[in-house]
CSV table of C-alpha atoms in Angstrom, one decimal:
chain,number,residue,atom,x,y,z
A,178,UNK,CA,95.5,140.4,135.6
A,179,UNK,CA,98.1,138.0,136.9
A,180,UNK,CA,97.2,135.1,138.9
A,181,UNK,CA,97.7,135.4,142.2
A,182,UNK,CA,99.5,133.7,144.8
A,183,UNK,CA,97.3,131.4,147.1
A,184,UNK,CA,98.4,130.8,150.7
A,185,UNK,CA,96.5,129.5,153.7
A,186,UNK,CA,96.1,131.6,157.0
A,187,UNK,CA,93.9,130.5,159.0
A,188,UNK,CA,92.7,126.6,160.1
A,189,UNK,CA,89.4,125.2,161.9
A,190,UNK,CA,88.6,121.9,162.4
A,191,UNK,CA,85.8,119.8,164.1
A,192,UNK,CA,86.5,115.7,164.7
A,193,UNK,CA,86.4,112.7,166.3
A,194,UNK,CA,90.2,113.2,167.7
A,195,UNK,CA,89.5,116.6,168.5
A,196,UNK,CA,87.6,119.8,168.3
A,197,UNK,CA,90.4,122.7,168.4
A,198,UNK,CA,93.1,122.7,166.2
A,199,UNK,CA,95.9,122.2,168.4
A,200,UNK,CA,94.5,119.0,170.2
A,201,UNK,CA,93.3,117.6,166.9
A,202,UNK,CA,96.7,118.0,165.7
A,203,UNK,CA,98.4,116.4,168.5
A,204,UNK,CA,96.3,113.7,168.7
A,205,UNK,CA,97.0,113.1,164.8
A,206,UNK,CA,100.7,113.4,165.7
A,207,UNK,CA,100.2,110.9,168.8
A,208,UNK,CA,98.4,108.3,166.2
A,209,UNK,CA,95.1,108.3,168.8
A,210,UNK,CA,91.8,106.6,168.3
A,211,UNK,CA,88.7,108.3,167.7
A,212,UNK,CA,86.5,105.5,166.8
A,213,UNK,CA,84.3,103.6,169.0
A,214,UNK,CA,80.7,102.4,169.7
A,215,UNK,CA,77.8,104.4,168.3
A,216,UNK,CA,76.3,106.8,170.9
A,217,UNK,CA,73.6,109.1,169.0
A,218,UNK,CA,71.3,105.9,168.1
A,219,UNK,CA,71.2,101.9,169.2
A,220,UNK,CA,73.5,100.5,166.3
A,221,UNK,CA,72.6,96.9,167.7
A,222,UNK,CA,70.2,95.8,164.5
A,223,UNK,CA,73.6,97.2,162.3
A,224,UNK,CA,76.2,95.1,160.7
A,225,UNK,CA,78.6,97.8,161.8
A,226,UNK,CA,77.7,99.6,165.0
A,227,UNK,CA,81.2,101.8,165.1
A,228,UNK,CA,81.8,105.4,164.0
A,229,UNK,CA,83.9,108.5,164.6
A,230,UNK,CA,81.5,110.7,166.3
A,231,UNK,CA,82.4,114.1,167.4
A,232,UNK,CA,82.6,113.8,171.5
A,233,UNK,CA,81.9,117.1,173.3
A,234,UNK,CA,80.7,119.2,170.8
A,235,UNK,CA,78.7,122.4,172.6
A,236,UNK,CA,77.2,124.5,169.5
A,237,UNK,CA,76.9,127.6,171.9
A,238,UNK,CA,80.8,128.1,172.1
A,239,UNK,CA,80.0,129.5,168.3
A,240,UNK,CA,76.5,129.6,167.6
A,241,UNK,CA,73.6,131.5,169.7
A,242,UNK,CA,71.6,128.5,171.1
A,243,UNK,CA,68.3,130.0,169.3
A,244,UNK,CA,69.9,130.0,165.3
A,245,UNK,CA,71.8,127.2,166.6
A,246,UNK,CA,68.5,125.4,166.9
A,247,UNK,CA,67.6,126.0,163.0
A,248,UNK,CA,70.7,124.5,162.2
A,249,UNK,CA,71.4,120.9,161.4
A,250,UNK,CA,74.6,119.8,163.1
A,251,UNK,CA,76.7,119.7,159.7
A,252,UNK,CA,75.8,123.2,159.3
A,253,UNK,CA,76.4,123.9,163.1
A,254,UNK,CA,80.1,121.9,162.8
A,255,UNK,CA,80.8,124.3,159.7
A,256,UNK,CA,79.5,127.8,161.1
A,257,UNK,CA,81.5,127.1,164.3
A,258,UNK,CA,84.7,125.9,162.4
A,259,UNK,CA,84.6,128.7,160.2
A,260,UNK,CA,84.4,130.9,163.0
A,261,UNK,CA,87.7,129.3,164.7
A,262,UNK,CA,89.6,129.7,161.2
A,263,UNK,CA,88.5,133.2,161.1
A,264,UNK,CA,90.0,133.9,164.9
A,265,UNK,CA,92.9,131.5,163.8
A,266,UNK,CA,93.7,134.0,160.6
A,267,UNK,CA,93.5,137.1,162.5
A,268,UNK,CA,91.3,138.4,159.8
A,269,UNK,CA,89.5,141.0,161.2
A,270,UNK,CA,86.1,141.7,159.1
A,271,UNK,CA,85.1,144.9,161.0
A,272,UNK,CA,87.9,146.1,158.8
A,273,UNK,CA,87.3,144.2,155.7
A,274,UNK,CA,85.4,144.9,152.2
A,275,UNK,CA,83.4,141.4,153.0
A,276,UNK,CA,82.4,141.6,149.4
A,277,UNK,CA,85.3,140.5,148.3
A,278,UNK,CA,85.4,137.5,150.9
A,279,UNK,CA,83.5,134.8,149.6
A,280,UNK,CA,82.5,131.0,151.1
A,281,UNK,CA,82.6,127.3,149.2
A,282,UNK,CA,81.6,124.6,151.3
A,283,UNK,CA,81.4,121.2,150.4
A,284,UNK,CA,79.4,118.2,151.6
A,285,UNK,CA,78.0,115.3,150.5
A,286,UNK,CA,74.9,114.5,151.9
A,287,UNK,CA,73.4,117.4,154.3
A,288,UNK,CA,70.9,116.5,156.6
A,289,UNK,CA,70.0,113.1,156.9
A,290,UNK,CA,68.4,112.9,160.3
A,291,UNK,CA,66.5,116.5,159.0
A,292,UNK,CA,64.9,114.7,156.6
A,293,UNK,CA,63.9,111.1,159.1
A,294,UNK,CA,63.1,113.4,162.0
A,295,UNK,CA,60.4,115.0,159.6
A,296,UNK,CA,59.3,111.9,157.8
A,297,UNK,CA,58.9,110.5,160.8
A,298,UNK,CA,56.7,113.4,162.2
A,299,UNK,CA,54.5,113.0,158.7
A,300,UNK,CA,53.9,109.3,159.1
A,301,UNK,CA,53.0,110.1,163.2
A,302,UNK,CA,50.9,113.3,162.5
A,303,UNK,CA,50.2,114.3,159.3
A,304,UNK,CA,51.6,116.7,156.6
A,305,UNK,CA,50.4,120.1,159.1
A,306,UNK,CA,52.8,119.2,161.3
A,307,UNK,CA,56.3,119.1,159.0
A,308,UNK,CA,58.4,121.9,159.9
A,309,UNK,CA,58.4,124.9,157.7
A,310,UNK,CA,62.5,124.6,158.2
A,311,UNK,CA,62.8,121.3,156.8
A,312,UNK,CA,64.1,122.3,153.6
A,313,UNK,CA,66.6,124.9,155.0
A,314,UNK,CA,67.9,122.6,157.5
A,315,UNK,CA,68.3,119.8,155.2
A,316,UNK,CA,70.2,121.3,151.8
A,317,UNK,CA,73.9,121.0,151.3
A,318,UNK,CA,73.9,124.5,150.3
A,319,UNK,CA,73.1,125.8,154.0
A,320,UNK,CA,76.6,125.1,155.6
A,321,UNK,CA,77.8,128.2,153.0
A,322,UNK,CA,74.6,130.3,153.1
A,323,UNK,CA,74.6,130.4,156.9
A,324,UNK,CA,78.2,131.0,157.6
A,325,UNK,CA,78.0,133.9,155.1
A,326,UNK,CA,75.2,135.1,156.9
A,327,UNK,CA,76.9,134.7,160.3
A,328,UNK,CA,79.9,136.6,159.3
A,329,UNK,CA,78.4,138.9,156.7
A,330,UNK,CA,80.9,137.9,153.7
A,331,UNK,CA,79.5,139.0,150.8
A,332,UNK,CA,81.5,138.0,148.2
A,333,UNK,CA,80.7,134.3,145.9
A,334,UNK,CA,79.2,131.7,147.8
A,335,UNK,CA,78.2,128.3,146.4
A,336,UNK,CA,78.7,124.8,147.3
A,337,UNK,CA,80.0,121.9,145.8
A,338,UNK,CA,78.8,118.1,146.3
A,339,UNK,CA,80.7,115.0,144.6
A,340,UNK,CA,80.8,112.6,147.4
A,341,UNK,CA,84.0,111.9,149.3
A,342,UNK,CA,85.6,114.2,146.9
A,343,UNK,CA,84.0,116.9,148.7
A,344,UNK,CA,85.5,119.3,150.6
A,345,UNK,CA,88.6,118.7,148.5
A,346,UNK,CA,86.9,119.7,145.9
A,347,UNK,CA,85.6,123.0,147.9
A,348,UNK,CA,89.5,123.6,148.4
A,349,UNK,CA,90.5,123.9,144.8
A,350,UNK,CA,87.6,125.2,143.4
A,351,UNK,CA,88.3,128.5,146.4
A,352,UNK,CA,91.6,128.2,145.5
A,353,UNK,CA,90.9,129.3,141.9
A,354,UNK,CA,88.7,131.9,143.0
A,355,UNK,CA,91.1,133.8,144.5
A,356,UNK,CA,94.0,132.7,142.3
A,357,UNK,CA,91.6,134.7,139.6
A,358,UNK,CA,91.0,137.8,141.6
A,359,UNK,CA,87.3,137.3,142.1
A,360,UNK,CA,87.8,137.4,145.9
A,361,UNK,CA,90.7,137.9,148.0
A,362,UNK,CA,89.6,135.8,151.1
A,363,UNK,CA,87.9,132.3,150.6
A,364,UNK,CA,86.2,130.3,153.2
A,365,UNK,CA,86.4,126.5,152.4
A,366,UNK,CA,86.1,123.7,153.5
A,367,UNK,CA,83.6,120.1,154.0
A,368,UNK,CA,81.2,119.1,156.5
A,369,UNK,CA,78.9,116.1,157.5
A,370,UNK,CA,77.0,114.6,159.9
A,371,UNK,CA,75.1,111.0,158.7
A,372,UNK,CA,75.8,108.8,161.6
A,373,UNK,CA,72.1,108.2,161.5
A,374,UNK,CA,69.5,105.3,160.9
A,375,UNK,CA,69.1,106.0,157.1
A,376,UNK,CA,73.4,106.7,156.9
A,377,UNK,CA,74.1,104.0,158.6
A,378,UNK,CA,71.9,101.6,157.4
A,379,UNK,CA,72.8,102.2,154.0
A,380,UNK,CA,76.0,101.7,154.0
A,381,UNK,CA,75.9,98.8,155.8
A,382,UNK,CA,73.9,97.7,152.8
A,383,UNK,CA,76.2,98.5,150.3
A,384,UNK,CA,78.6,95.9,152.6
A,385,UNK,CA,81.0,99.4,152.5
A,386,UNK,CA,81.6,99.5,156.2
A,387,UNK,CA,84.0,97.2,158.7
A,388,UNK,CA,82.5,94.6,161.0
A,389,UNK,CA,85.0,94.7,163.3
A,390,UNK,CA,82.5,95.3,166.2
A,391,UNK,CA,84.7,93.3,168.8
A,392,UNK,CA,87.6,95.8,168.1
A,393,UNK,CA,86.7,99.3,167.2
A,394,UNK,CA,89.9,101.2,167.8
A,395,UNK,CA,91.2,98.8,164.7
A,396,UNK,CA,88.6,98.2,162.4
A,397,UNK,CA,89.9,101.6,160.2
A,398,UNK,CA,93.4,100.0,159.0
A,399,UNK,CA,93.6,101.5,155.9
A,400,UNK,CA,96.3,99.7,153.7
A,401,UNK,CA,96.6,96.9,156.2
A,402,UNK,CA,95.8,93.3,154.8
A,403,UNK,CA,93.0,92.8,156.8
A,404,UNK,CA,91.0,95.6,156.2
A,405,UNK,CA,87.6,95.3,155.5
A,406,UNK,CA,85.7,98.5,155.5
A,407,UNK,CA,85.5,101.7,156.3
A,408,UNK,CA,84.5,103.4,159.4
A,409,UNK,CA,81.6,106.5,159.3
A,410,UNK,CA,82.7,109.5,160.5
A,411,UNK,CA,81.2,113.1,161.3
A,412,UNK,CA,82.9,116.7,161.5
A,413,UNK,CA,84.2,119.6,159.6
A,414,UNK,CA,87.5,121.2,158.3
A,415,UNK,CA,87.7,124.9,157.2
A,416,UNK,CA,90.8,126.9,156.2
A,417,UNK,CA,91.2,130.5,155.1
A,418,UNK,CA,92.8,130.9,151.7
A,419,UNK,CA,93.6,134.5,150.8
A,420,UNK,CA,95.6,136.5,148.1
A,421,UNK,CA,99.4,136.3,149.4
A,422,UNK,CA,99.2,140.5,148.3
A,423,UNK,CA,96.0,140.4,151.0
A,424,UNK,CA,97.9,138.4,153.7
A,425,UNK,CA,101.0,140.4,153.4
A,426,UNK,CA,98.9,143.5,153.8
A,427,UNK,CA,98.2,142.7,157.2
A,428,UNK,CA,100.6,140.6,158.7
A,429,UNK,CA,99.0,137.4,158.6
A,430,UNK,CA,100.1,134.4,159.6
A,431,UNK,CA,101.2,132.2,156.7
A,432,UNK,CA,101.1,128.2,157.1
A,433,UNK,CA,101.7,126.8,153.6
A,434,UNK,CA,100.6,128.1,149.8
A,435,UNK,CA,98.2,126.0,147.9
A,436,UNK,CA,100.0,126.2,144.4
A,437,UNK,CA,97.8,122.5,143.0
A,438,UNK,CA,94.5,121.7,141.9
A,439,UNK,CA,94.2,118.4,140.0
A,440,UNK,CA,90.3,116.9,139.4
A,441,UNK,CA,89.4,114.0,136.9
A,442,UNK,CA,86.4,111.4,136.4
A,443,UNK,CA,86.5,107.5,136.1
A,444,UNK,CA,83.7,107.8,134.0
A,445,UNK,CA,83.3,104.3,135.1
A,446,UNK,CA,81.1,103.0,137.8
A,447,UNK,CA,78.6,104.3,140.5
A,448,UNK,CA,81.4,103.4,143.7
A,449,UNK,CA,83.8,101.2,142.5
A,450,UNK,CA,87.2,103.2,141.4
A,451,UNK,CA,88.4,102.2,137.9
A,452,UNK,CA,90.8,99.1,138.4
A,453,UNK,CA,94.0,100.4,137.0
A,454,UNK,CA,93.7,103.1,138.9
A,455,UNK,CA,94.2,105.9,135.6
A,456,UNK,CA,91.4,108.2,137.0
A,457,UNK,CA,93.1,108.9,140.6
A,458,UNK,CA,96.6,109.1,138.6
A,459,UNK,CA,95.2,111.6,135.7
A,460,UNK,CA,94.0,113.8,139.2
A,461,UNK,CA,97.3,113.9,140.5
A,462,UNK,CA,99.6,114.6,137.8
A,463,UNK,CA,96.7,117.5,137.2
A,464,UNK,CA,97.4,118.9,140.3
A,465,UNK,CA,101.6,118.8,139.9
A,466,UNK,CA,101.0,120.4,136.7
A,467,UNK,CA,99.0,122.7,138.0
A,468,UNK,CA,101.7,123.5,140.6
A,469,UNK,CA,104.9,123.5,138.4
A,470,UNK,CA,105.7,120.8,140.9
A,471,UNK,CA,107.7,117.3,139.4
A,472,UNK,CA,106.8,114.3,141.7
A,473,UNK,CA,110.5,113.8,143.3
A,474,UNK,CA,109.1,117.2,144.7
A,475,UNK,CA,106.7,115.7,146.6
A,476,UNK,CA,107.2,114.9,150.5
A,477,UNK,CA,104.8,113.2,151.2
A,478,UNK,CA,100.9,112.3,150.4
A,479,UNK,CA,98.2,112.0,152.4
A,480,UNK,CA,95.8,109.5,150.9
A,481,UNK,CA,92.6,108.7,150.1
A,482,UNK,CA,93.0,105.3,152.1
A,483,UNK,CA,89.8,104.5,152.8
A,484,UNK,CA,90.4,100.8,154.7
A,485,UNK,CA,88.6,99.2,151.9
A,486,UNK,CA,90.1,96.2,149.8
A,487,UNK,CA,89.5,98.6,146.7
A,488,UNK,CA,89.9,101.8,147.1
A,489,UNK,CA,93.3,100.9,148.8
A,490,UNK,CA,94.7,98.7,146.2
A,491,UNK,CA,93.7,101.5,142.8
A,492,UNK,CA,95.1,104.6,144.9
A,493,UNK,CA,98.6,102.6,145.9
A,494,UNK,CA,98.0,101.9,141.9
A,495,UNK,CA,97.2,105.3,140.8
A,496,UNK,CA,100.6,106.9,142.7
A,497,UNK,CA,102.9,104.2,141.3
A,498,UNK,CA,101.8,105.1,137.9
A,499,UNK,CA,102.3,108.8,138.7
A,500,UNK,CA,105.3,108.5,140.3
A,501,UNK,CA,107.1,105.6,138.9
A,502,UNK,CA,110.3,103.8,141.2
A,503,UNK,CA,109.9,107.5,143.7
A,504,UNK,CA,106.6,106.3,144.6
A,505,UNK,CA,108.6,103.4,147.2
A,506,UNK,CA,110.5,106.5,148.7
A,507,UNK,CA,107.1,108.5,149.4
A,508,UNK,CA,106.1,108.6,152.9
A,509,UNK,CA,102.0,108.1,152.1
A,510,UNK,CA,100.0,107.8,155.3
A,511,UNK,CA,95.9,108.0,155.8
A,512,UNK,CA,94.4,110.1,158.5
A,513,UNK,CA,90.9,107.9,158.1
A,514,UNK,CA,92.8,105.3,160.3
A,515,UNK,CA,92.5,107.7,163.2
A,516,UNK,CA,89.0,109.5,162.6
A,517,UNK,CA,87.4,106.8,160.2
A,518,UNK,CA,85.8,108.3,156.8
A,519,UNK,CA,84.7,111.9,157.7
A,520,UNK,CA,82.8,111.9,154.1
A,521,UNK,CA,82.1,115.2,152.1
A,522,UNK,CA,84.2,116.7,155.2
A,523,UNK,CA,87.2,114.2,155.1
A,524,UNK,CA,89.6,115.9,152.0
A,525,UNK,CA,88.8,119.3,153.9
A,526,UNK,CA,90.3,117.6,157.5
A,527,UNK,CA,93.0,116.1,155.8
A,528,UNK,CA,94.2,119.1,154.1
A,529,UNK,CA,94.5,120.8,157.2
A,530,UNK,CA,96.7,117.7,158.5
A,531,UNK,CA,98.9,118.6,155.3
A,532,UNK,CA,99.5,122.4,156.3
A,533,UNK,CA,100.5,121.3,159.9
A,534,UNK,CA,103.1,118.8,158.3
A,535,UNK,CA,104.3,121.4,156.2
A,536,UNK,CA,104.5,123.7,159.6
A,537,UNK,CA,106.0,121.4,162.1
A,538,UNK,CA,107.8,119.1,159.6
A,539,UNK,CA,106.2,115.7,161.0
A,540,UNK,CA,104.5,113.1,158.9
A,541,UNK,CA,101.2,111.5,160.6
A,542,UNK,CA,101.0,108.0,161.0
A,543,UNK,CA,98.7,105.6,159.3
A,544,UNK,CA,97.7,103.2,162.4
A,545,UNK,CA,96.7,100.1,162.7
A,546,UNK,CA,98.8,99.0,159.9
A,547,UNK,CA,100.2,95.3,161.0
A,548,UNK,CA,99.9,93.0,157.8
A,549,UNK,CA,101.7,93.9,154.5
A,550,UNK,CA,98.9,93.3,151.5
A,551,UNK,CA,101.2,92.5,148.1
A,552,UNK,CA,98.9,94.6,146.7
A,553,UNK,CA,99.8,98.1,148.9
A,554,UNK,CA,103.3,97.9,149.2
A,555,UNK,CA,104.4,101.3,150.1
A,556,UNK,CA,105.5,103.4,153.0
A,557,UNK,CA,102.3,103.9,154.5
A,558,UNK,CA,104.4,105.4,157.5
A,559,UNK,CA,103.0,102.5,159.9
A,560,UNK,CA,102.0,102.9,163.7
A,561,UNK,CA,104.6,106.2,164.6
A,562,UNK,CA,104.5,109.6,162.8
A,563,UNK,CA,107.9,110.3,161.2
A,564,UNK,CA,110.0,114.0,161.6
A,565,UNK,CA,111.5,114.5,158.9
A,566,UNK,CA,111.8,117.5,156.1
A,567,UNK,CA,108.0,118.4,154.9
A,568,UNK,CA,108.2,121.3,151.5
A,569,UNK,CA,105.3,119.8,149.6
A,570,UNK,CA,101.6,117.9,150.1
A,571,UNK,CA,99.7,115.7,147.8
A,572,UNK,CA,96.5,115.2,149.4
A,573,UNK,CA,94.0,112.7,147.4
A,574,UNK,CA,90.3,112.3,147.8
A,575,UNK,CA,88.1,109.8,145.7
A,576,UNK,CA,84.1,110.1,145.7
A,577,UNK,CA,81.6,108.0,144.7
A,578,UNK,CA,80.2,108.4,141.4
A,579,UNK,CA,84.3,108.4,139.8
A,580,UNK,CA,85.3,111.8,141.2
A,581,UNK,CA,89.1,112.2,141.9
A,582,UNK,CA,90.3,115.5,143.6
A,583,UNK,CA,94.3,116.2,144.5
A,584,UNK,CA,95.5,119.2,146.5
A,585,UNK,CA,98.9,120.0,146.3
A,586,UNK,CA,100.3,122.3,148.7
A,587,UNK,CA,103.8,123.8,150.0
A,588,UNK,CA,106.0,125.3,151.8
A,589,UNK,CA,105.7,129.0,152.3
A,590,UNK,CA,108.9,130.6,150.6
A,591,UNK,CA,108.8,134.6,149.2
């Protein structure tokens, strides 16, 4: 059977810029903050006591407040941003075989506060009174298992955890799915939710996260000299990805085609990317074979760009050795300036900023970019987003433990 063509129809996203598609998007576009104070516990004995917290979030736009109850909000952000994709696609399951739409969600921690809320209830009271739903509120897993069982989508359904690299990860792995013929809709996508004691507090720990209390709307400045951490962040991205044979078959809208999946390991250190930078690069030039893409292809990438000092200086490494002397005519930008560090949910958000480039040809911003390191000396498109001609997306993500996922998707063309 011939591989099949991959294209995306249908986009939901949950944020701290936004919870609809539309006014995510234009407040990605705009280069608006989401980051402020923590709200959902006192961050005042934290070094950092910012994050990008989803504001205005009501679960029962999507969710029926009693399963919505035996949810924990990463699963809630993902069933209800599944649900918008699915309205977004036009994909109407009524008339579906939903055994051959399948789900692959990605995060990479699940329920934190599940797991303090109960602990705490076992040091109060005693192991009777641990909630029998503590285990299925807690695992990664649930995000795909319950919006299968909200939609009734039959087809495969597994999840995939590697840190950061997440939801990225979730992306290509669907993509290959369906490129194979084992389903002709995917679900993907990432979620999180850790902005709590345990979360916080250890990453503070690890000295990962900015300081920059006094100034929250620019402490996340990726690329920028003075960056010194990144900022915890919280919601979900989920796209549609569906056999271009399936999508023509019912008229569906069409934002982009997904034609790259790169993935690679450091193999060389529990957090710290490998200096040079040769895991990131071996990712990418994965993903542009994998798309029969050369890098002067390439319109622009949406980084990793974290806002830390290392992560920053191996990715701006990692391009230049992929794409040589082009790599100072590449518009890169990073999205994490505006929402902070979304997680196992972040590659998943970003890839839906790249199909909006692609569809309204304009190039996010990376904000908060005012001093030039010697170290990151590209065209981070500073401060303003950029219009210009948008055909093809690299989007990188970088977890923890050495994983390195690259997306690579373009313009829709029969």
């Amino acid at each position: 059977m011939p591989e099949q063509r991959v294209v995306i129809t249908g986009l939901g996203v949950i944020s701290p810029v936004g919870n609809k598609k539309e006014q995510f998007w234009g407040n990605i576009r705009k280069g608006s903050n989401g980051i402020g104070r923590i709200t959902q516990l006192d961050p005042a004995p934290f070094d950092s006591k910012m994050a990008g917290e989803v504001k205005n979030f009501d679960p029962s736009e999507y969710i029926s407040p009693k399963k919505a109850k035996r949810m924990a909000r990463f699963v809630q952000f993902a069933v209800s941003s599944a649900r918008m994709a699915i309205e977004d696609s036009s994909l109407e399951l009524a008339k579906e075989d939903r055994c051959k739409i399948g789900v692959l969600i990605g995060s990479g921690i699940g329920s934190l506060y599940t797991i303090e809320k109960q602990h705490n209830r076992f040091l109060a009271k005693g192991p009777s009174k641990i909630s029998p739903f503590t285990i299925p509120m807690l695992i990664v897993n649930m995000a795909s298992g319950e919006v299968a069982i909200s939609f009734g989508l039959k087809g495969p359904n597994f999840s995939i955890v590697t840190a950061c690299a997440s939801g990225t990860h979730a992306i290509g792995s669907a993509f290959k799915v369906v490129q194979r013929g084992d389903a002709e809709v995917m679900l993907a996508g990432g979620s999180e939710s850790c902005i709590t004691t345990i979360g916080l507090g250890a990453f503070c720990a690890m000295k990962a996260l900015s300081t920059r209390n006094d100034q929250p709307a620019k402490a996340s400045r990726p690329f920028d000299k003075d960056r010194d951490g990144f900022i915890i962040a919280e919601g979900a991205g989920m796209v549609i990805l569906e056999s271009l044979e399936h999508a023509k078959g019912r008229n569906a809208p069409i934002y982009a085609e997904l034609s790259g999946y790169g993935m690679s390991s450091d193999a060389y250190h529990m957090t710290a990317p490998e200096p040079t930078g040769e895991g990131g690069s071996r990712a990418m030039n994965e993903a542009l074979r994998d798309a029969k893409l050369k890098p002067r292809d390439i319109s622009y990438i949406n980084a990793h760009g974290t806002s830390t000092f290392l992560n920053d200086k191996v990715e701006t490494l990692a391009v230049k050795k992929v794409f040589g002397e082009f790599s100072r005519k590449i518009p890169i930008s990073s999205t994490k300036s505006m929402t902070g560090h979304l997680l196992g949910a972040a590659g998943a958000v970003e890839f839906i900023v790249c199909c909006l480039s692609i569809r309204d040809n304009i190039i996010s911003p990376t904000i908060n970019y005012e001093n030039q390191d010697p170290d990151c000396d590209l065209d981070y498109v500073p401060n303003t987003a950029r219009e210009t001609e948008v055909k093809a997306v690299m989007s990188n993500s970088f977890g923890f433990g050495g994983h390195n996922a690259v997306l690579v998707v373009k313009e829709f063309n029969e």
